Coordinates of C-alpha atoms and ligand atoms in Angstrom, one line a residue:
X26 CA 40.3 -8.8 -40.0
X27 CA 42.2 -6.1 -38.9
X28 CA 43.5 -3.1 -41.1
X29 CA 47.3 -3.2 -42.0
X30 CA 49.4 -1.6 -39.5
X31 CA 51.7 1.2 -41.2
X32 CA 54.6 0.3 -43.2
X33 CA 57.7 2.4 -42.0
X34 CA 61.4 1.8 -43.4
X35 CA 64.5 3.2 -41.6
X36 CA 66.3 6.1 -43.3
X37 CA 70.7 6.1 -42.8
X38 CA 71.4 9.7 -42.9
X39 CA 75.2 8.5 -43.0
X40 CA 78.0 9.8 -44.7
X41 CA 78.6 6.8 -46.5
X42 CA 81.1 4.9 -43.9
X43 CA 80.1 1.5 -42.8
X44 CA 77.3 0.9 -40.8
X45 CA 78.5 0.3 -36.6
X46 CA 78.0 -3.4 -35.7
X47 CA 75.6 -2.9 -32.5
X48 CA 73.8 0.4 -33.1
X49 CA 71.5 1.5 -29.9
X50 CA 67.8 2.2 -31.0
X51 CA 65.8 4.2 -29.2
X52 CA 61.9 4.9 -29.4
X53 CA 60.1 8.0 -28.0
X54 CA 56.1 7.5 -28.2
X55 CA 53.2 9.1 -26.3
X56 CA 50.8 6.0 -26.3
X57 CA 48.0 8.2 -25.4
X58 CA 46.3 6.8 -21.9
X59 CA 44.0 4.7 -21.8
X60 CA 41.6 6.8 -19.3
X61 CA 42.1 9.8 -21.6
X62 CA 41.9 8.5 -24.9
X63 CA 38.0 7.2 -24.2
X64 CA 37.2 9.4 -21.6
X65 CA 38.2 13.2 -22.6
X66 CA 40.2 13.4 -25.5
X67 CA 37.4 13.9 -28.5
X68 CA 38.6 11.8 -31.0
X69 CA 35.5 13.0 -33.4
X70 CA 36.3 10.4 -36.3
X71 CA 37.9 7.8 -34.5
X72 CA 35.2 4.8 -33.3
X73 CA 35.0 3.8 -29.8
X74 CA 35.9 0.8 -30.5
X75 CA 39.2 1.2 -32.2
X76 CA 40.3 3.0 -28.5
X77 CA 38.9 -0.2 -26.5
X78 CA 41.8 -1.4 -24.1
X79 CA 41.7 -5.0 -25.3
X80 CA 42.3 -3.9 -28.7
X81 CA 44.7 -1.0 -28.2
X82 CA 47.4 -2.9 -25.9
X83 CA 48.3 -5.6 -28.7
X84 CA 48.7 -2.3 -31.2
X85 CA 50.9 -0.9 -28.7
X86 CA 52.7 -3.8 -27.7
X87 CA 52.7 -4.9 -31.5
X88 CA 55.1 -1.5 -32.2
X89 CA 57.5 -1.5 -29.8
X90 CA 57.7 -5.3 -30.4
X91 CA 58.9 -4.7 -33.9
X92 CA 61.3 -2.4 -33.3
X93 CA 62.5 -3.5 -30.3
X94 CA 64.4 -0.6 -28.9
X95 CA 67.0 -1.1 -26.3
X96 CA 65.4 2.1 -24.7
X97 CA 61.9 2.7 -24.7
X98 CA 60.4 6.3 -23.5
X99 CA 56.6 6.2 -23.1
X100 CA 54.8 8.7 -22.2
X101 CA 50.6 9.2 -21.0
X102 CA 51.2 5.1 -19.3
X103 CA 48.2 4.6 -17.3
X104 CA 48.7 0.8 -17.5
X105 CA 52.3 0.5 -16.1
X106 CA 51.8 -1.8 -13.1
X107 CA 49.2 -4.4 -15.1
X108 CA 50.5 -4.2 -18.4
X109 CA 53.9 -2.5 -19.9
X110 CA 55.8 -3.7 -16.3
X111 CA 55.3 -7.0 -16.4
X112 CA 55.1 -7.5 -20.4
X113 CA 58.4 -6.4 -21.1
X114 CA 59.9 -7.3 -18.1
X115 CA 58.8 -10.9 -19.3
X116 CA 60.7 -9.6 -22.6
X117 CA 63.9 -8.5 -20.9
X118 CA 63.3 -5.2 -20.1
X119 CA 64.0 -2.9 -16.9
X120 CA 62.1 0.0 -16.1
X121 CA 61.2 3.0 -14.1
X122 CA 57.6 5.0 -13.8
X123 CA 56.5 8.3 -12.7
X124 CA 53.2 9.0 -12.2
X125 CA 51.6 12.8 -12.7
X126 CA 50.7 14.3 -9.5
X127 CA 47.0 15.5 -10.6
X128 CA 47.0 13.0 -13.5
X129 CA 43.6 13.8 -15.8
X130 CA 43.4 10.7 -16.3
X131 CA 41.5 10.3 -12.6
X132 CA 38.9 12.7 -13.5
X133 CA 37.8 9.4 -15.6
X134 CA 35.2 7.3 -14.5
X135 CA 36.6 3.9 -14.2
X136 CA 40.3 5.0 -14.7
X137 CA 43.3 2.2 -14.0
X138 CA 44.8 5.2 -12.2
X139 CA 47.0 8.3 -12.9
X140 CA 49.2 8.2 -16.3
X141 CA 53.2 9.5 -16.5
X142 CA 56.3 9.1 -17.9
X143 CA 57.8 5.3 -17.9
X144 CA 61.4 4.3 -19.2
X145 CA 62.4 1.0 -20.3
X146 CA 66.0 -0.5 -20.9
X147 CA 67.4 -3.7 -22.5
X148 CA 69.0 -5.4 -19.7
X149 CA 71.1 -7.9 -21.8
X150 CA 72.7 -4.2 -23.3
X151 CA 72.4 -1.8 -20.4
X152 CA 73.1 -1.6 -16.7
X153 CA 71.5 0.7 -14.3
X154 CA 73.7 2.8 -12.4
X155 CA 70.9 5.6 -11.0
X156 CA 67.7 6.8 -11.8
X157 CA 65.4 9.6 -10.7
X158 CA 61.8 10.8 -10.4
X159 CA 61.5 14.7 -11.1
X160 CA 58.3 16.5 -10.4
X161 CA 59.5 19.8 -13.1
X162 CA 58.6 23.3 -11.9
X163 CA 58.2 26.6 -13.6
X164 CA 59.2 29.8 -12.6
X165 CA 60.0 27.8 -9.1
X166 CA 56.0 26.8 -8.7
X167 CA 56.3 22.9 -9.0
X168 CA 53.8 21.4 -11.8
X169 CA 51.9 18.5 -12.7
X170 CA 54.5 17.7 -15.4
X171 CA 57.5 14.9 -14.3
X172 CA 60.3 13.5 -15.9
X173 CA 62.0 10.2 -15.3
X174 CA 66.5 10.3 -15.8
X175 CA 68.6 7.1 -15.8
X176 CA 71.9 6.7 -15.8
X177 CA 72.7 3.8 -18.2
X178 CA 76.4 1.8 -18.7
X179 CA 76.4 0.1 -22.5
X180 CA 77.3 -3.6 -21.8
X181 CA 79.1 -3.4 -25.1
X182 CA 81.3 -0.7 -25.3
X183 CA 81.3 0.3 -21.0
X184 CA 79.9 3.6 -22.0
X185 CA 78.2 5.8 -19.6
X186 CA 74.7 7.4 -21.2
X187 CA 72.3 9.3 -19.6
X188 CA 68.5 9.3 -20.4
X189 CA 65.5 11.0 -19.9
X190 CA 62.1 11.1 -20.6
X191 CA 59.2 13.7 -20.4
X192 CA 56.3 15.0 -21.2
X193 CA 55.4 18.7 -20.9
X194 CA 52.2 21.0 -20.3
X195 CA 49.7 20.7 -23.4
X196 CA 48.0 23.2 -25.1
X197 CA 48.0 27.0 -26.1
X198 CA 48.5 29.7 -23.7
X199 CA 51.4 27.7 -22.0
X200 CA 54.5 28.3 -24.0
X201 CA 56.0 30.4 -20.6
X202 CA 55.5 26.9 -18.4
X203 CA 56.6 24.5 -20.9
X204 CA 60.0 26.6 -21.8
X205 CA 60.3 26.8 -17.8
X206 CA 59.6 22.8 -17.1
X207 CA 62.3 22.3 -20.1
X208 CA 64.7 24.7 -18.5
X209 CA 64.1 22.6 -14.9
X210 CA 64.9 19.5 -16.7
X211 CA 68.2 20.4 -17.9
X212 CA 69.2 21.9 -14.4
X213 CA 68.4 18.4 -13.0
X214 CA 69.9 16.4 -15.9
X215 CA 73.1 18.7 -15.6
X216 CA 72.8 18.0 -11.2
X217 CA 72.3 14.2 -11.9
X218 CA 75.2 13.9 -14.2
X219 CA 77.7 15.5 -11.6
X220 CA 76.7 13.4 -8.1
X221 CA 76.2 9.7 -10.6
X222 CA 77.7 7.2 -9.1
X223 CA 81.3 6.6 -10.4
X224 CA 81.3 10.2 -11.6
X225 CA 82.0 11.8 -14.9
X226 CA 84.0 8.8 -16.8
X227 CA 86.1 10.2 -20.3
X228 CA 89.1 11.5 -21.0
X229 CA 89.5 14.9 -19.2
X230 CA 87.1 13.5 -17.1
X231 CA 84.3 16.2 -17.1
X232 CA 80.3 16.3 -17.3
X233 CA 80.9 16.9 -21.0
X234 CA 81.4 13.3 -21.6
X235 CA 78.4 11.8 -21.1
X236 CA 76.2 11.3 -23.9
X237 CA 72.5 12.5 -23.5
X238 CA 69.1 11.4 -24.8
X239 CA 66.5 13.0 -23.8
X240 CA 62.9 11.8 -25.4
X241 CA 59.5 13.1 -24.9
X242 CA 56.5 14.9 -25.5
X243 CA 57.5 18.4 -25.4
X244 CA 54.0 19.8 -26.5
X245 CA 56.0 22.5 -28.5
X246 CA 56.2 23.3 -32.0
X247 CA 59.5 23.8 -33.6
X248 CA 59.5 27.6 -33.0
X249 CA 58.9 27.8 -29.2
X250 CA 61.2 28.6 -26.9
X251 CA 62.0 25.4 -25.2
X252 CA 62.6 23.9 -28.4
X253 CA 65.3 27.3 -28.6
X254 CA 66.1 26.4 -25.1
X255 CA 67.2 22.8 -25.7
X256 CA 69.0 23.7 -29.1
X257 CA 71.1 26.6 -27.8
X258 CA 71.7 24.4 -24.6
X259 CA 75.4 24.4 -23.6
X260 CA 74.8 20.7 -23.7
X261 CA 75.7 20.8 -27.3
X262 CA 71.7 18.6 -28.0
X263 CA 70.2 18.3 -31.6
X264 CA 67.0 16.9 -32.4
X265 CA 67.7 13.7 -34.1
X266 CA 64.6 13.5 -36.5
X267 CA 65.8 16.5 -38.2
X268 CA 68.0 13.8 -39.7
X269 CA 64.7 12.6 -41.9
X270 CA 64.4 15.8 -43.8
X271 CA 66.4 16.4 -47.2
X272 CA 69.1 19.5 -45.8
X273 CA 69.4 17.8 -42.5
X274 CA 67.7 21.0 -40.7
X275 CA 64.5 20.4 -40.9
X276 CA 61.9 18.9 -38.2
X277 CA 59.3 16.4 -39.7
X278 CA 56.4 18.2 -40.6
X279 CA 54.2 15.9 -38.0
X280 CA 54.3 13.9 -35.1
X281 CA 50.9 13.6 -34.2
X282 CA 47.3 14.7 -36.3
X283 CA 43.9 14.1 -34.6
X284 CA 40.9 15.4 -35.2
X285 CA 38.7 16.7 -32.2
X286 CA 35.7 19.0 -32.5
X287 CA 37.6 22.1 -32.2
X288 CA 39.5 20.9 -35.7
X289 CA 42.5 19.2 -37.0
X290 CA 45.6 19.2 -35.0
X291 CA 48.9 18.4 -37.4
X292 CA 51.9 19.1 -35.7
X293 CA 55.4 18.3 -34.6
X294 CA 55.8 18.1 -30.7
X295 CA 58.4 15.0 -30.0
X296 CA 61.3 14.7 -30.3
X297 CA 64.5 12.5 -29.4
X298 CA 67.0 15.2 -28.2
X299 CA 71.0 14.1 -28.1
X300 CA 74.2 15.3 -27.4
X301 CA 75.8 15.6 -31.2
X302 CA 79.5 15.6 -30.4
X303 CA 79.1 11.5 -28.5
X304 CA 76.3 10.2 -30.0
X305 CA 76.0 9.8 -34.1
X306 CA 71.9 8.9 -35.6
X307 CA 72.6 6.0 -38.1
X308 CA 68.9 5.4 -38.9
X309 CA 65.6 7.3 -38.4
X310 CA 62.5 5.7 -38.6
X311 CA 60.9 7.6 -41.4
X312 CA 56.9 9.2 -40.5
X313 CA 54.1 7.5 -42.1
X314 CA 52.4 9.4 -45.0
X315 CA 49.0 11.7 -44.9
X316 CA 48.0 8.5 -47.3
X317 CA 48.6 5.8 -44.8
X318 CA 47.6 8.1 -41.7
X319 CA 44.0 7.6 -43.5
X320 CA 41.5 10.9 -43.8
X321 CA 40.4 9.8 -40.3
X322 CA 43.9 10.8 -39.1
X323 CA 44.8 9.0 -35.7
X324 CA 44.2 7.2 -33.4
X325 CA 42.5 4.4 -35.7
X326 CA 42.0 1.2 -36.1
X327 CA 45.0 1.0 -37.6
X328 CA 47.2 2.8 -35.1
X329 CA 46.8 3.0 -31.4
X330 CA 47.8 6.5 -30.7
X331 CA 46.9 10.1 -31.7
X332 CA 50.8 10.5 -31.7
X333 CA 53.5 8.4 -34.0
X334 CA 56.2 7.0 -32.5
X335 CA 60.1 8.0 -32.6
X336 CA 62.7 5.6 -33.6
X337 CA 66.4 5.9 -33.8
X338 CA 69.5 4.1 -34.0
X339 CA 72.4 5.5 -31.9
X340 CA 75.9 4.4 -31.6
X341 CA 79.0 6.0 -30.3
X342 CA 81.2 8.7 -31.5
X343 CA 85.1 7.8 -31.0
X344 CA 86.6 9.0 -28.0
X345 CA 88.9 11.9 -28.3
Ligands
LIG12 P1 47.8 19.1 -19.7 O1 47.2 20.4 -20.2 O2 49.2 19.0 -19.7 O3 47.1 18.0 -20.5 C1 46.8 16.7 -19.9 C2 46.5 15.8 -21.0 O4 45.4 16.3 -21.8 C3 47.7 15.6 -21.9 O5 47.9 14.2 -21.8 C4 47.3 16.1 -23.2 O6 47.7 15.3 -24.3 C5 45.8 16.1 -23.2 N1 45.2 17.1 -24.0 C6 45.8 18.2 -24.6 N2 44.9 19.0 -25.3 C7 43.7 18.4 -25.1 C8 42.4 18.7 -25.6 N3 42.2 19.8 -26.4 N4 41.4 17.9 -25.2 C9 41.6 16.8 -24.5 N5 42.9 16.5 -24.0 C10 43.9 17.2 -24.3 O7 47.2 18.9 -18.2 P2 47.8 18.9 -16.8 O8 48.6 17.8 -16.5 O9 48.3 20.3 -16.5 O10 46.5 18.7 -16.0 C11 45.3 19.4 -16.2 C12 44.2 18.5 -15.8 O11 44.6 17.8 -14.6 C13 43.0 19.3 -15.3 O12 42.1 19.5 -16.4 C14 42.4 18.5 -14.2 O13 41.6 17.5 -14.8 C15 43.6 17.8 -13.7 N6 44.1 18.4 -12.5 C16 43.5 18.2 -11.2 C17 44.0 18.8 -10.1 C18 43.4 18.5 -8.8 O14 43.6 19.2 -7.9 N7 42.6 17.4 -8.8 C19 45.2 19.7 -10.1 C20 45.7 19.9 -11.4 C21 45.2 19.3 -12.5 P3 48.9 15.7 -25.3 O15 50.1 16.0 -24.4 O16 49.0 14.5 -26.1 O17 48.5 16.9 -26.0
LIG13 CA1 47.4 13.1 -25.3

């Protein structure tokens, strides 16, 4: 028997209007890799067995499955080309992959290889148009942080989106590199944008039009400066989960809480950035309590990763 997984409802910050028909849900998640998870990470209270690969990919696949997000950015994927690939491109899914350069996870004995950034897309609801691998660097040294940006075309409404996914340096003592890496991102997201094939599509026809999303582990608490960085951008982002919180403003007061030997880590670090003035967030997938979460915190049995995921729904604003 296997303990209940959590029970999450959607929350519709809206405004009272009707609901859109087609809404575009997104997920953000760090899945925690495999190689990482049993080899490194110190999970003190979390058995060994609860982190075991044949148990942990049904709980993984098991939450995207229920949500089913039309785009899916995953981060810490050291089973891309033997398990997410070909899984959910059996499920109708299209994706990209970037490995870490000096992944951690191949100081592992027995790894499956390096971990990174994949995104997926629903193919029955988006198109590709372009995608790109980005190795981020900071202060012009490049990193072992990477990003993965699509350029998506709704099926339904023939709008343009652009998406991104990423996953920046961990720990204390790095706030200077992660604000960096996040500044590198949004130079190359703002580059990508311009040279897309079929170019900037809207009425007065500039970068401006095109939405953004950009998901990922940002390793960055609410009151660092890349979180400053992507809320001041002149690309008009907001972080969507603020949308969970009573005055709208706030960020979640988690996203992941582990406990390792050096103590209990409760904090908020990803989020699903977008560009507030095209997109509107019609539900947010509200956090699991410290109740259901368990006093063993996560990973767990119940819940394959030390982080929770993200879920949104999306749709368009109207065109001006
Ligand atoms: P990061 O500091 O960004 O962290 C890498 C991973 O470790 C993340 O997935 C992070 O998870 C996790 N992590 C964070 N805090 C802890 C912790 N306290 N205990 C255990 N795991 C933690 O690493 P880098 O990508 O910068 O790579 C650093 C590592 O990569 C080195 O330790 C080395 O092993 C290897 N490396 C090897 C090189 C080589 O030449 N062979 C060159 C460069 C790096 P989360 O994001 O969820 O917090
Ligand atoms: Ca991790």
């Amino acid at each position: 028997d296997r303990p209940p997984r959590f029970h999450r409802k959607f929350i519709h910050p809206s405004h009272g209007d009707s609901a859109p028909s087609s809404p575009i849900r997104v997920m953000q998640w760090n899945i925690l890799a495999q190689a990482l998870g049993e080899g490194v990470d110190s999970f003190v209270q979390c058995p060994l067995e609860a982190l075991s690969w044949p148990q942990r990919k049904y709980l993984i696949l098991e939450e995207i499955l229920t949500y089913r997000p039309h785009i899916l950015c995953l981060q810490e994927v050291d089973h891309y080309y033997d398990t997410f690939q070909p899984v959910l491109a059996g499920l109708g899914y299209s994706s990209n992959f970037c490995p870490k350069p000096w992944s951690p996870c191949l100081d592992v004995e027995g790894n499956n290889g390096p971990d990174g950034c994949a995104l997926f897309f629903d193919q029955s609801r988006f198109e590709l148009l372009d995608s790109m691998s980005i190795r981020l660097s900071a202060m012009l040294i490049p990193t072992n942080q990477v990003a993965v940006v699509t350029m998506l075309r709704c099926r339904i409404t023939g709008r343009r989106m652009c998406v991104a996914v990423t996953h920046l340096k961990a720990r204390s003592g790095w706030e200077r590199v992660r604000s960096s890496q996040g500044s590198d991102l949004l130079r190359h997201v703002q580059n990508f944008i311009k040279k897309c094939p079929g170019g900037p599509t809207g009425a007065s026809g500039t970068d401006a039009d095109t939405p953004l999303l950009i998901c990922g582990d940002f390793n960055a608490i609410p009151t660092e400066d890349v979180y400053r960085c992507f809320a001041l951008s002149p690309l008009g982002l907001d972080s969507a989960y603020k949308k969970l919180s009573r005055d709208g403003l706030t960020e979640p007061e988690y996203t992941t809480w582990k406990i390792r030997p050096t103590g209990e880590c409760c904090s908020t670090l990803d989020y699903i950035w977008y560009t507030q003035n095209k997109l509107s967030v019609e539900a947010v997938l509200d956090m699991p309590t410290e109740e259901q979460i368990g006093p063993n915190r996560l990973p767990s049995y119940n819940y394959p990763s030390d982080h929770l995921s993200l879920v949104c729904d999306f749709s368009f604003k109207e065109e001006d």
